[in-house]
mmCIF file with all atom_site columns, C-alpha atoms in Angstrom:
data_model
loop_
_atom_site.group_PDB
_atom_site.id
_atom_site.type_symbol
_atom_site.label_atom_id
_atom_site.label_alt_id
_atom_site.label_comp_id
_atom_site.label_asym_id
_atom_site.label_entity_id
_atom_site.label_seq_id
_atom_site.pdbx_PDB_ins_code
_atom_site.Cartn_x
_atom_site.Cartn_y
_atom_site.Cartn_z
_atom_site.occupancy
_atom_site.B_iso_or_equiv
_atom_site.pdbx_formal_charge
_atom_site.auth_seq_id
_atom_site.auth_comp_id
_atom_site.auth_asym_id
_atom_site.auth_atom_id
_atom_site.pdbx_PDB_model_num
ATOM 1   C CA . MET A 1 1   ? -1.872  -13.966 -4.794  1.00 44.00 ? 1   MET A CA 1
ATOM 2   C CA . ALA A 1 2   ? -3.831  -12.711 -8.036  1.00 47.00 ? 2   ALA A CA 1
ATOM 3   C CA . GLU A 1 3   ? -3.177  -8.982  -9.200  1.00 54.00 ? 3   GLU A CA 1
ATOM 4   C CA . ASN A 1 4   ? -6.078  -6.376  -10.026 1.00 64.00 ? 4   ASN A CA 1
ATOM 5   C CA . GLN A 1 5   ? -6.163  -4.895  -13.372 1.00 77.00 ? 5   GLN A CA 1
ATOM 6   C CA . LEU A 1 6   ? -6.614  -1.459  -11.700 1.00 87.00 ? 6   LEU A CA 1
ATOM 7   C CA . VAL A 1 7   ? -2.958  -1.413  -10.154 1.00 92.00 ? 7   VAL A CA 1
ATOM 8   C CA . ASN A 1 8   ? -1.392  -0.375  -13.410 1.00 90.00 ? 8   ASN A CA 1
ATOM 9   C CA . ASP A 1 9   ? -3.270  2.663   -12.631 1.00 92.00 ? 9   ASP A CA 1
ATOM 10  C CA . CYS A 1 10  ? -2.108  3.224   -9.258  1.00 95.00 ? 10  CYS A CA 1
ATOM 11  C CA . LEU A 1 11  ? 1.588   3.211   -10.312 1.00 95.00 ? 11  LEU A CA 1
ATOM 12  C CA . HIS A 1 12  ? 3.116   6.828   -10.862 1.00 95.00 ? 12  HIS A CA 1
ATOM 13  C CA . ARG A 1 13  ? 6.414   8.480   -11.031 1.00 92.00 ? 13  ARG A CA 1
ATOM 14  C CA . HIS A 1 14  ? 6.594   11.664  -9.159  1.00 90.00 ? 14  HIS A CA 1
ATOM 15  C CA . GLY A 1 15  ? 9.925   13.588  -8.102  1.00 85.00 ? 15  GLY A CA 1
ATOM 16  C CA . GLY A 1 16  ? 12.317  10.256  -8.738  1.00 87.00 ? 16  GLY A CA 1
ATOM 17  C CA . ALA A 1 17  ? 9.791   8.671   -6.132  1.00 94.00 ? 17  ALA A CA 1
ATOM 18  C CA . LEU A 1 18  ? 7.298   5.527   -7.145  1.00 96.00 ? 18  LEU A CA 1
ATOM 19  C CA . LEU A 1 19  ? 3.657   6.792   -5.873  1.00 97.00 ? 19  LEU A CA 1
ATOM 20  C CA . PHE A 1 20  ? 1.516   3.930   -5.117  1.00 97.00 ? 20  PHE A CA 1
ATOM 21  C CA . MET A 1 21  ? -2.266  6.076   -5.660  1.00 96.00 ? 21  MET A CA 1
ATOM 22  C CA . ALA A 1 22  ? -5.790  5.474   -5.826  1.00 95.00 ? 22  ALA A CA 1
ATOM 23  C CA . PRO A 1 23  ? -7.305  5.218   -9.141  1.00 93.00 ? 23  PRO A CA 1
ATOM 24  C CA . GLU A 1 24  ? -8.734  8.210   -9.364  1.00 92.00 ? 24  GLU A CA 1
ATOM 25  C CA . TRP A 1 25  ? -5.894  10.177  -8.289  1.00 93.00 ? 25  TRP A CA 1
ATOM 26  C CA . SER A 1 26  ? -4.486  12.546  -10.158 1.00 89.00 ? 26  SER A CA 1
ATOM 27  C CA . GLU A 1 27  ? -1.209  14.726  -10.699 1.00 86.00 ? 27  GLU A CA 1
ATOM 28  C CA . ALA A 1 28  ? -3.076  17.975  -9.394  1.00 85.00 ? 28  ALA A CA 1
ATOM 29  C CA . GLN A 1 29  ? -4.323  16.368  -5.828  1.00 87.00 ? 29  GLN A CA 1
ATOM 30  C CA . ARG A 1 30  ? -0.396  16.866  -4.467  1.00 82.00 ? 30  ARG A CA 1
ATOM 31  C CA . ALA A 1 31  ? -1.856  17.793  -0.920  1.00 87.00 ? 31  ALA A CA 1
ATOM 32  C CA . VAL A 1 32  ? -3.509  14.227  -0.141  1.00 93.00 ? 32  VAL A CA 1
ATOM 33  C CA . GLN A 1 33  ? -1.651  12.607  2.860   1.00 95.00 ? 33  GLN A CA 1
ATOM 34  C CA . CYS A 1 34  ? 0.748   9.556   2.280   1.00 96.00 ? 34  CYS A CA 1
ATOM 35  C CA . GLN A 1 35  ? 3.184   7.113   4.002   1.00 96.00 ? 35  GLN A CA 1
ATOM 36  C CA . ILE A 1 36  ? 6.288   6.113   2.913   1.00 97.00 ? 36  ILE A CA 1
ATOM 37  C CA . VAL A 1 37  ? 6.927   1.939   3.085   1.00 96.00 ? 37  VAL A CA 1
ATOM 38  C CA . ASP A 1 38  ? 9.925   -0.159  2.475   1.00 94.00 ? 38  ASP A CA 1
ATOM 39  C CA . VAL A 1 39  ? 8.210   -2.843  0.318   1.00 92.00 ? 39  VAL A CA 1
ATOM 40  C CA . PHE A 1 40  ? 11.270  -4.717  0.898   1.00 91.00 ? 40  PHE A CA 1
ATOM 41  C CA . ALA A 1 41  ? 11.450  -5.513  4.297   1.00 90.00 ? 41  ALA A CA 1
ATOM 42  C CA . LEU A 1 42  ? 8.032   -4.484  5.087   1.00 91.00 ? 42  LEU A CA 1
ATOM 43  C CA . GLN A 1 43  ? 7.951   -1.455  7.108   1.00 92.00 ? 43  GLN A CA 1
ATOM 44  C CA . VAL A 1 44  ? 6.535   1.686   7.319   1.00 94.00 ? 44  VAL A CA 1
ATOM 45  C CA . VAL A 1 45  ? 8.570   5.374   7.524   1.00 96.00 ? 45  VAL A CA 1
ATOM 46  C CA . THR A 1 46  ? 8.278   7.178   10.935  1.00 95.00 ? 46  THR A CA 1
ATOM 47  C CA . GLY A 1 47  ? 11.014  10.083  10.576  1.00 94.00 ? 47  GLY A CA 1
ATOM 48  C CA . TYR A 1 48  ? 14.159  10.391  9.581   1.00 93.00 ? 48  TYR A CA 1
ATOM 49  C CA . ILE A 1 49  ? 18.107  11.295  10.719  1.00 93.00 ? 49  ILE A CA 1
ATOM 50  C CA . ARG A 1 50  ? 20.788  12.487  8.986   1.00 91.00 ? 50  ARG A CA 1
ATOM 51  C CA . ASP A 1 51  ? 24.083  10.820  8.617   1.00 86.00 ? 51  ASP A CA 1
ATOM 52  C CA . PRO A 1 52  ? 27.695  12.513  9.472   1.00 86.00 ? 52  PRO A CA 1
ATOM 53  C CA . GLN A 1 53  ? 28.203  13.315  6.247   1.00 86.00 ? 53  GLN A CA 1
ATOM 54  C CA . GLY A 1 54  ? 24.583  15.008  6.523   1.00 85.00 ? 54  GLY A CA 1
ATOM 55  C CA . LYS A 1 55  ? 22.790  12.547  4.099   1.00 88.00 ? 55  LYS A CA 1
ATOM 56  C CA . LEU A 1 56  ? 18.906  11.820  4.820   1.00 93.00 ? 56  LEU A CA 1
ATOM 57  C CA . LEU A 1 57  ? 18.230  8.598   5.847   1.00 94.00 ? 57  LEU A CA 1
ATOM 58  C CA . LEU A 1 58  ? 14.642  7.553   6.785   1.00 95.00 ? 58  LEU A CA 1
ATOM 59  C CA . GLU A 1 59  ? 13.971  5.418   9.190   1.00 95.00 ? 59  GLU A CA 1
ATOM 60  C CA . ALA A 1 60  ? 11.123  2.668   9.453   1.00 93.00 ? 60  ALA A CA 1
ATOM 61  C CA . HIS A 1 61  ? 9.449   0.598   11.858  1.00 90.00 ? 61  HIS A CA 1
ATOM 62  C CA . PRO A 1 62  ? 7.274   -2.744  11.064  1.00 87.00 ? 62  PRO A CA 1
ATOM 63  C CA . SER A 1 63  ? 3.804   -1.223  12.045  1.00 87.00 ? 63  SER A CA 1
ATOM 64  C CA . VAL A 1 64  ? 1.553   1.329   9.917   1.00 86.00 ? 64  VAL A CA 1
ATOM 65  C CA . ALA A 1 65  ? 0.355   2.543   12.940  1.00 86.00 ? 65  ALA A CA 1
ATOM 66  C CA . ALA A 1 66  ? 3.877   4.170   13.548  1.00 88.00 ? 66  ALA A CA 1
ATOM 67  C CA . GLY A 1 67  ? 4.205   5.441   10.733  1.00 90.00 ? 67  GLY A CA 1
ATOM 68  C CA . ARG A 1 68  ? 4.397   9.328   10.130  1.00 94.00 ? 68  ARG A CA 1
ATOM 69  C CA . SER A 1 69  ? 2.213   10.979  6.951   1.00 95.00 ? 69  SER A CA 1
ATOM 70  C CA . TRP A 1 70  ? 3.297   13.894  4.654   1.00 95.00 ? 70  TRP A CA 1
ATOM 71  C CA . SER A 1 71  ? 2.148   15.346  1.059   1.00 95.00 ? 71  SER A CA 1
ATOM 72  C CA . VAL A 1 72  ? 3.070   13.549  -1.767  1.00 94.00 ? 72  VAL A CA 1
ATOM 73  C CA . ALA A 1 73  ? 5.012   16.331  -2.458  1.00 92.00 ? 73  ALA A CA 1
ATOM 74  C CA . LYS A 1 74  ? 7.215   15.900  0.462   1.00 94.00 ? 74  LYS A CA 1
ATOM 75  C CA . ALA A 1 75  ? 6.940   12.144  0.335   1.00 95.00 ? 75  ALA A CA 1
ATOM 76  C CA . ALA A 1 76  ? 8.415   11.899  -3.130  1.00 94.00 ? 76  ALA A CA 1
ATOM 77  C CA . GLN A 1 77  ? 11.271  14.206  -1.937  1.00 94.00 ? 77  GLN A CA 1
ATOM 78  C CA . LEU A 1 78  ? 12.022  12.709  1.384   1.00 95.00 ? 78  LEU A CA 1
ATOM 79  C CA . VAL A 1 79  ? 12.386  9.448   -1.065  1.00 95.00 ? 79  VAL A CA 1
ATOM 80  C CA . ARG A 1 80  ? 14.293  10.925  -3.672  1.00 93.00 ? 80  ARG A CA 1
ATOM 81  C CA . ASN A 1 81  ? 16.988  12.509  -0.909  1.00 93.00 ? 81  ASN A CA 1
ATOM 82  C CA . ASP A 1 82  ? 17.101  9.311   1.036   1.00 93.00 ? 82  ASP A CA 1
ATOM 83  C CA . ALA A 1 83  ? 20.348  7.482   0.675   1.00 87.00 ? 83  ALA A CA 1
ATOM 84  C CA . ARG A 1 84  ? 17.956  4.244   -0.544  1.00 86.00 ? 84  ARG A CA 1
ATOM 85  C CA . PRO A 1 85  ? 15.743  5.669   -2.792  1.00 87.00 ? 85  PRO A CA 1
ATOM 86  C CA . GLU A 1 86  ? 15.174  2.497   -4.605  1.00 90.00 ? 86  GLU A CA 1
ATOM 87  C CA . ARG A 1 87  ? 13.668  0.869   -1.100  1.00 91.00 ? 87  ARG A CA 1
ATOM 88  C CA . TRP A 1 88  ? 10.541  3.304   -0.876  1.00 95.00 ? 88  TRP A CA 1
ATOM 89  C CA . VAL A 1 89  ? 6.983   3.702   -2.137  1.00 97.00 ? 89  VAL A CA 1
ATOM 90  C CA . VAL A 1 90  ? 4.526   6.270   -1.380  1.00 97.00 ? 90  VAL A CA 1
ATOM 91  C CA . LEU A 1 91  ? 1.230   4.851   -0.660  1.00 97.00 ? 91  LEU A CA 1
ATOM 92  C CA . GLN A 1 92  ? -1.706  7.437   -0.316  1.00 96.00 ? 92  GLN A CA 1
ATOM 93  C CA . ARG A 1 93  ? -3.812  6.834   2.505   1.00 93.00 ? 93  ARG A CA 1
ATOM 94  C CA . ASP A 1 94  ? -6.764  6.286   0.737   1.00 92.00 ? 94  ASP A CA 1
ATOM 95  C CA . ASN A 1 95  ? -9.559  3.317   1.520   1.00 91.00 ? 95  ASN A CA 1
ATOM 96  C CA . ARG A 1 96  ? -9.167  1.947   -2.119  1.00 91.00 ? 96  ARG A CA 1
ATOM 97  C CA . ALA A 1 97  ? -5.427  2.667   -2.356  1.00 93.00 ? 97  ALA A CA 1
ATOM 98  C CA . TRP A 1 98  ? -5.065  0.649   0.565   1.00 90.00 ? 98  TRP A CA 1
ATOM 99  C CA . GLY A 1 99  ? -7.059  -2.281  -0.161  1.00 89.00 ? 99  GLY A CA 1
ATOM 100 C CA . LEU A 1 100 ? -5.172  -2.572  -4.016  1.00 92.00 ? 100 LEU A CA 1
ATOM 101 C CA . PHE A 1 101 ? -1.821  -2.447  -2.179  1.00 93.00 ? 101 PHE A CA 1
ATOM 102 C CA . TRP A 1 102 ? -1.944  -4.463  0.443   1.00 88.00 ? 102 TRP A CA 1
ATOM 103 C CA . ALA A 1 103 ? -4.814  -7.252  -0.897  1.00 84.00 ? 103 ALA A CA 1
ATOM 104 C CA . GLY A 1 104 ? -4.613  -6.308  -4.867  1.00 87.00 ? 104 GLY A CA 1
ATOM 105 C CA . GLY A 1 105 ? -0.969  -7.524  -5.663  1.00 90.00 ? 105 GLY A CA 1
ATOM 106 C CA . GLY A 1 106 ? -0.291  -3.820  -5.312  1.00 93.00 ? 106 GLY A CA 1
ATOM 107 C CA . LEU A 1 107 ? 2.688   -4.519  -3.103  1.00 93.00 ? 107 LEU A CA 1
ATOM 108 C CA . HIS A 1 108 ? 4.200   -7.724  -5.404  1.00 91.00 ? 108 HIS A CA 1
ATOM 109 C CA . ARG A 1 109 ? 3.729   -5.089  -8.630  1.00 93.00 ? 109 ARG A CA 1
ATOM 110 C CA . CYS A 1 110 ? 5.792   -2.133  -6.713  1.00 94.00 ? 110 CYS A CA 1
ATOM 111 C CA . ARG A 1 111 ? 8.504   -4.874  -5.841  1.00 92.00 ? 111 ARG A CA 1
ATOM 112 C CA . GLN A 1 112 ? 8.498   -5.677  -9.513  1.00 91.00 ? 112 GLN A CA 1
ATOM 113 C CA . GLU A 1 113 ? 8.760   -2.452  -10.609 1.00 91.00 ? 113 GLU A CA 1
ATOM 114 C CA . LEU A 1 114 ? 11.693  -1.416  -8.014  1.00 91.00 ? 114 LEU A CA 1
ATOM 115 C CA . LEU A 1 115 ? 13.844  -4.042  -8.858  1.00 88.00 ? 115 LEU A CA 1
ATOM 116 C CA . GLU A 1 116 ? 13.511  -3.668  -12.676 1.00 87.00 ? 116 GLU A CA 1
ATOM 117 C CA . THR A 1 117 ? 14.381  -0.359  -12.253 1.00 84.00 ? 117 THR A CA 1
ATOM 118 C CA . SER A 1 118 ? 17.227  -0.431  -9.881  1.00 77.00 ? 118 SER A CA 1
ATOM 119 C CA . GLN A 1 119 ? 20.940  -0.938  -10.074 1.00 69.00 ? 119 GLN A CA 1
ATOM 120 C CA . SER A 1 120 ? 21.255  -2.284  -6.920  1.00 69.00 ? 120 SER A CA 1
ATOM 121 C CA . PRO A 1 121 ? 21.792  -6.194  -6.142  1.00 64.00 ? 121 PRO A CA 1
ATOM 122 C CA . ALA A 1 122 ? 21.184  -6.043  -2.522  1.00 66.00 ? 122 ALA A CA 1
ATOM 123 C CA . LEU A 1 123 ? 17.533  -5.435  -2.479  1.00 68.00 ? 123 LEU A CA 1
ATOM 124 C CA . SER A 1 124 ? 16.793  -9.197  -3.810  1.00 62.00 ? 124 SER A CA 1
ATOM 125 C CA . SER A 1 125 ? 18.760  -10.353 -0.306  1.00 62.00 ? 125 SER A CA 1
ATOM 126 C CA . ALA A 1 126 ? 16.630  -8.437  1.282   1.00 65.00 ? 126 ALA A CA 1
ATOM 127 C CA . ILE A 1 127 ? 13.088  -8.927  0.272   1.00 79.00 ? 127 ILE A CA 1
ATOM 128 C CA . VAL A 1 128 ? 10.598  -9.987  3.218   1.00 79.00 ? 128 VAL A CA 1
ATOM 129 C CA . PRO A 1 129 ? 8.341   -12.963 1.991   1.00 77.00 ? 129 PRO A CA 1
ATOM 130 C CA . VAL A 1 130 ? 4.852   -11.446 1.849   1.00 77.00 ? 130 VAL A CA 1
ATOM 131 C CA . THR A 1 131 ? 2.976   -13.801 4.201   1.00 76.00 ? 131 THR A CA 1
ATOM 132 C CA . PRO A 1 132 ? -0.263  -13.357 5.388   1.00 73.00 ? 132 PRO A CA 1
ATOM 133 C CA . GLU A 1 133 ? 1.549   -13.402 9.128   1.00 73.00 ? 133 GLU A CA 1
ATOM 134 C CA . ALA A 1 134 ? 3.351   -10.372 7.923   1.00 77.00 ? 134 ALA A CA 1
ATOM 135 C CA . VAL A 1 135 ? 1.358   -8.614  6.413   1.00 78.00 ? 135 VAL A CA 1
ATOM 136 C CA . LEU A 1 136 ? -1.537  -9.047  9.712   1.00 76.00 ? 136 LEU A CA 1
ATOM 137 C CA . ARG A 1 137 ? 1.557   -7.859  11.914  1.00 74.00 ? 137 ARG A CA 1
ATOM 138 C CA . LEU A 1 138 ? 2.538   -4.710  9.948   1.00 77.00 ? 138 LEU A CA 1
ATOM 139 C CA . VAL A 1 139 ? -0.737  -3.449  9.809   1.00 74.00 ? 139 VAL A CA 1
ATOM 140 C CA . LEU A 1 140 ? -2.645  -4.182  12.632  1.00 73.00 ? 140 LEU A CA 1
ATOM 141 C CA . ASN A 1 141 ? 0.658   -3.818  14.842  1.00 65.00 ? 141 ASN A CA 1
ATOM 142 C CA . LEU A 1 142 ? 0.337   -7.098  15.979  1.00 59.00 ? 142 LEU A CA 1
ATOM 143 C CA . GLU A 1 143 ? 3.150   -7.787  18.666  1.00 52.00 ? 143 GLU A CA 1
ATOM 144 C CA . THR A 1 144 ? 5.645   -11.173 18.496  1.00 43.00 ? 144 THR A CA 1
ATOM 145 C CA . THR A 1 145 ? 6.096   -13.033 21.145  1.00 38.00 ? 145 THR A CA 1
ATOM 146 C CA . ASP A 1 146 ? 9.559   -13.650 23.073  1.00 37.00 ? 146 ASP A CA 1
ATOM 147 C CA . THR A 1 147 ? 11.804  -16.493 22.752  1.00 34.00 ? 147 THR A CA 1
ATOM 148 C CA . ALA A 1 148 ? 11.282  -17.000 26.884  1.00 35.00 ? 148 ALA A CA 1
ATOM 149 C CA . SER A 1 149 ? 7.952   -16.759 27.155  1.00 35.00 ? 149 SER A CA 1
ATOM 150 C CA . ALA A 1 150 ? 7.270   -18.788 24.098  1.00 36.00 ? 150 ALA A CA 1
ATOM 151 C CA . GLN A 1 151 ? 9.358   -21.581 25.391  1.00 38.00 ? 151 GLN A CA 1
ATOM 152 C CA . ALA A 1 152 ? 7.311   -21.137 28.946  1.00 35.00 ? 152 ALA A CA 1
ATOM 153 C CA . HIS A 1 153 ? 3.944   -21.285 27.056  1.00 35.00 ? 153 HIS A CA 1
ATOM 154 C CA . GLN A 1 154 ? 4.940   -24.497 25.279  1.00 37.00 ? 154 GLN A CA 1
ATOM 155 C CA . ALA A 1 155 ? 6.371   -26.063 28.497  1.00 35.00 ? 155 ALA A CA 1
ATOM 156 C CA . VAL A 1 156 ? 2.489   -25.983 29.866  1.00 36.00 ? 156 VAL A CA 1
ATOM 157 C CA . VAL A 1 157 ? 0.255   -26.118 26.421  1.00 36.00 ? 157 VAL A CA 1
ATOM 158 C CA . SER A 1 158 ? -1.822  -29.645 26.311  1.00 36.00 ? 158 SER A CA 1
ATOM 159 C CA . PRO A 1 159 ? -1.107  -31.785 23.353  1.00 37.00 ? 159 PRO A CA 1
ATOM 160 C CA . ALA A 1 160 ? -4.841  -30.772 22.073  1.00 38.00 ? 160 ALA A CA 1
ATOM 161 C CA . VAL A 1 161 ? -3.566  -27.194 21.610  1.00 34.00 ? 161 VAL A CA 1
ATOM 162 C CA . VAL A 1 162 ? -0.318  -28.595 18.847  1.00 33.00 ? 162 VAL A CA 1
ATOM 163 C CA . GLY A 1 163 ? -1.087  -27.605 15.579  1.00 39.00 ? 163 GLY A CA 1
ATOM 164 C CA . GLY A 1 164 ? -2.479  -24.522 16.470  1.00 43.00 ? 164 GLY A CA 1
ATOM 165 C CA . SER A 1 165 ? -0.347  -22.849 14.620  1.00 46.00 ? 165 SER A CA 1
ATOM 166 C CA . GLY A 1 166 ? -1.687  -24.446 11.126  1.00 51.00 ? 166 GLY A CA 1
ATOM 167 C CA . VAL A 1 167 ? -5.125  -23.383 12.286  1.00 47.00 ? 167 VAL A CA 1
ATOM 168 C CA . LEU A 1 168 ? -3.795  -19.798 12.839  1.00 50.00 ? 168 LEU A CA 1
ATOM 169 C CA . LYS A 1 169 ? -2.573  -19.946 9.158   1.00 52.00 ? 169 LYS A CA 1
ATOM 170 C CA . ALA A 1 170 ? -5.810  -21.326 7.875   1.00 49.00 ? 170 ALA A CA 1
ATOM 171 C CA . VAL A 1 171 ? -7.376  -18.542 9.395   1.00 50.00 ? 171 VAL A CA 1
ATOM 172 C CA . LEU A 1 172 ? -5.064  -15.582 8.030   1.00 57.00 ? 172 LEU A CA 1
ATOM 173 C CA . TRP A 1 173 ? -5.149  -16.820 4.479   1.00 53.00 ? 173 TRP A CA 1
ATOM 174 C CA . THR A 1 174 ? -8.775  -16.974 4.912   1.00 51.00 ? 174 THR A CA 1
ATOM 175 C CA . SER A 1 175 ? -9.030  -12.954 6.405   1.00 56.00 ? 175 SER A CA 1
ATOM 176 C CA . MET A 1 176 ? -6.610  -11.980 3.163   1.00 58.00 ? 176 MET A CA 1
ATOM 177 C CA . ALA A 1 177 ? -8.900  -14.073 0.580   1.00 52.00 ? 177 ALA A CA 1
ATOM 178 C CA . TRP A 1 178 ? -11.794 -11.792 1.760   1.00 54.00 ? 178 TRP A CA 1
ATOM 179 C CA . LEU A 1 179 ? -10.136 -8.834  1.955   1.00 60.00 ? 179 LEU A CA 1
ATOM 180 C CA . VAL A 1 180 ? -9.204  -9.484  -1.906  1.00 53.00 ? 180 VAL A CA 1
ATOM 181 C CA . VAL A 1 181 ? -13.117 -10.107 -2.697  1.00 49.00 ? 181 VAL A CA 1
ATOM 182 C CA . LEU A 1 182 ? -14.248 -6.917  -0.470  1.00 54.00 ? 182 LEU A CA 1
ATOM 183 C CA . GLY A 1 183 ? -11.301 -4.905  -2.474  1.00 54.00 ? 183 GLY A CA 1
ATOM 184 C CA . LEU A 1 184 ? -12.446 -6.459  -5.978  1.00 51.00 ? 184 LEU A CA 1
ATOM 185 C CA . THR A 1 185 ? -15.934 -5.915  -4.895  1.00 51.00 ? 185 THR A CA 1
ATOM 186 C CA . ALA A 1 186 ? -16.116 -2.452  -3.389  1.00 51.00 ? 186 ALA A CA 1
ATOM 187 C CA . ALA A 1 187 ? -13.771 -1.180  -7.249  1.00 52.00 ? 187 ALA A CA 1
ATOM 188 C CA . GLY A 1 188 ? -16.306 -2.934  -8.976  1.00 53.00 ? 188 GLY A CA 1
ATOM 189 C CA . PHE A 1 189 ? -19.471 -1.157  -7.359  1.00 49.00 ? 189 PHE A CA 1
ATOM 190 C CA . LEU A 1 190 ? -17.441 2.004   -7.867  1.00 52.00 ? 190 LEU A CA 1
ATOM 191 C CA . GLY A 1 191 ? -16.850 1.532   -11.544 1.00 55.00 ? 191 GLY A CA 1
ATOM 192 C CA . VAL A 1 192 ? -20.182 0.686   -12.155 1.00 51.00 ? 192 VAL A CA 1
ATOM 193 C CA . LEU A 1 193 ? -21.406 3.845   -9.663  1.00 51.00 ? 193 LEU A CA 1
ATOM 194 C CA . ARG A 1 194 ? -18.976 6.207   -11.854 1.00 58.00 ? 194 ARG A CA 1
ATOM 195 C CA . GLU A 1 195 ? -20.470 4.550   -15.186 1.00 61.00 ? 195 GLU A CA 1
ATOM 196 C CA . GLN A 1 196 ? -23.972 4.924   -14.446 1.00 58.00 ? 196 GLN A CA 1
ATOM 197 C CA . ASP A 1 197 ? -23.271 8.372   -13.537 1.00 58.00 ? 197 ASP A CA 1
ATOM 198 C CA . ARG A 1 198 ? -21.633 9.011   -17.045 1.00 64.00 ? 198 ARG A CA 1
ATOM 199 C CA . LYS A 1 199 ? -24.399 7.940   -18.653 1.00 60.00 ? 199 LYS A CA 1
ATOM 200 C CA . LEU A 1 200 ? -27.035 9.827   -16.810 1.00 59.00 ? 200 LEU A CA 1
ATOM 201 C CA . GLU A 1 201 ? -25.238 13.195  -17.320 1.00 63.00 ? 201 GLU A CA 1
ATOM 202 C CA . LEU A 1 202 ? -24.956 12.263  -21.238 1.00 64.00 ? 202 LEU A CA 1
ATOM 203 C CA . LEU A 1 203 ? -28.876 11.515  -21.305 1.00 60.00 ? 203 LEU A CA 1
ATOM 204 C CA . LEU A 1 204 ? -29.340 15.135  -19.698 1.00 60.00 ? 204 LEU A CA 1
ATOM 205 C CA . GLU A 1 205 ? -27.512 16.710  -21.934 1.00 64.00 ? 205 GLU A CA 1
ATOM 206 C CA . ARG A 1 206 ? -29.441 15.568  -24.812 1.00 64.00 ? 206 ARG A CA 1
ATOM 207 C CA . LEU A 1 207 ? -32.708 16.300  -23.504 1.00 62.00 ? 207 LEU A CA 1
ATOM 208 C CA . PRO A 1 208 ? -34.180 19.182  -25.305 1.00 62.00 ? 208 PRO A CA 1
ATOM 209 C CA . PRO A 1 209 ? -34.801 22.560  -23.310 1.00 62.00 ? 209 PRO A CA 1
ATOM 210 C CA . PRO A 1 210 ? -38.224 22.563  -21.481 1.00 58.00 ? 210 PRO A CA 1
ATOM 211 C CA . ALA A 1 211 ? -40.746 24.705  -24.122 1.00 58.00 ? 211 ALA A CA 1
ATOM 212 C CA . ALA A 1 212 ? -41.627 28.192  -22.794 1.00 55.00 ? 212 ALA A CA 1
ATOM 213 C CA . ASN A 1 213 ? -44.916 28.868  -21.763 1.00 55.00 ? 213 ASN A CA 1
ATOM 214 C CA . SER A 1 214 ? -46.972 30.669  -24.073 1.00 47.00 ? 214 SER A CA 1
#
């Protein structure tokens, strides 16, 4: 998947944690809500516990809907104190940040960043492939069919339905492509609007003051 050029503007380091924020986010905005994502196992943090030694352990689930939200400062603190800080990315709960992360190449870029800075050899073996099915299951909370149910379904399915998984895969890839296009279009449109606002402000500053009535 092609990486959007705005992705680099989304990456930040704060309190020992890797952040992925909307491009217009600034350090002063520490109260915005975020989730913590395990970018290697494709899971979202739902809470935390402590091991017998008192070490913090983040708990994650493969569903965005199940994930909890924290402020930037709190999320960074949780990541810093976790026993496996190299697994996590603090993701802003913002439509633009989400689009760039899930459909604009942000997830892949965060994986690269953490692999380059981590000393843990276990990360590479823990990577879950980023497929349209995996991302949609994570974001839309799709349930997987258990083996017994799948076998029972296959016993009664007609030959005409065989190969439907290929059709589903094509639909999923198409959906992901449209998400990318939508994200790029929205990002470009917002950029044009900001540029127009800036030009309008400059024009207003250059206008002479109105003449006083004589």
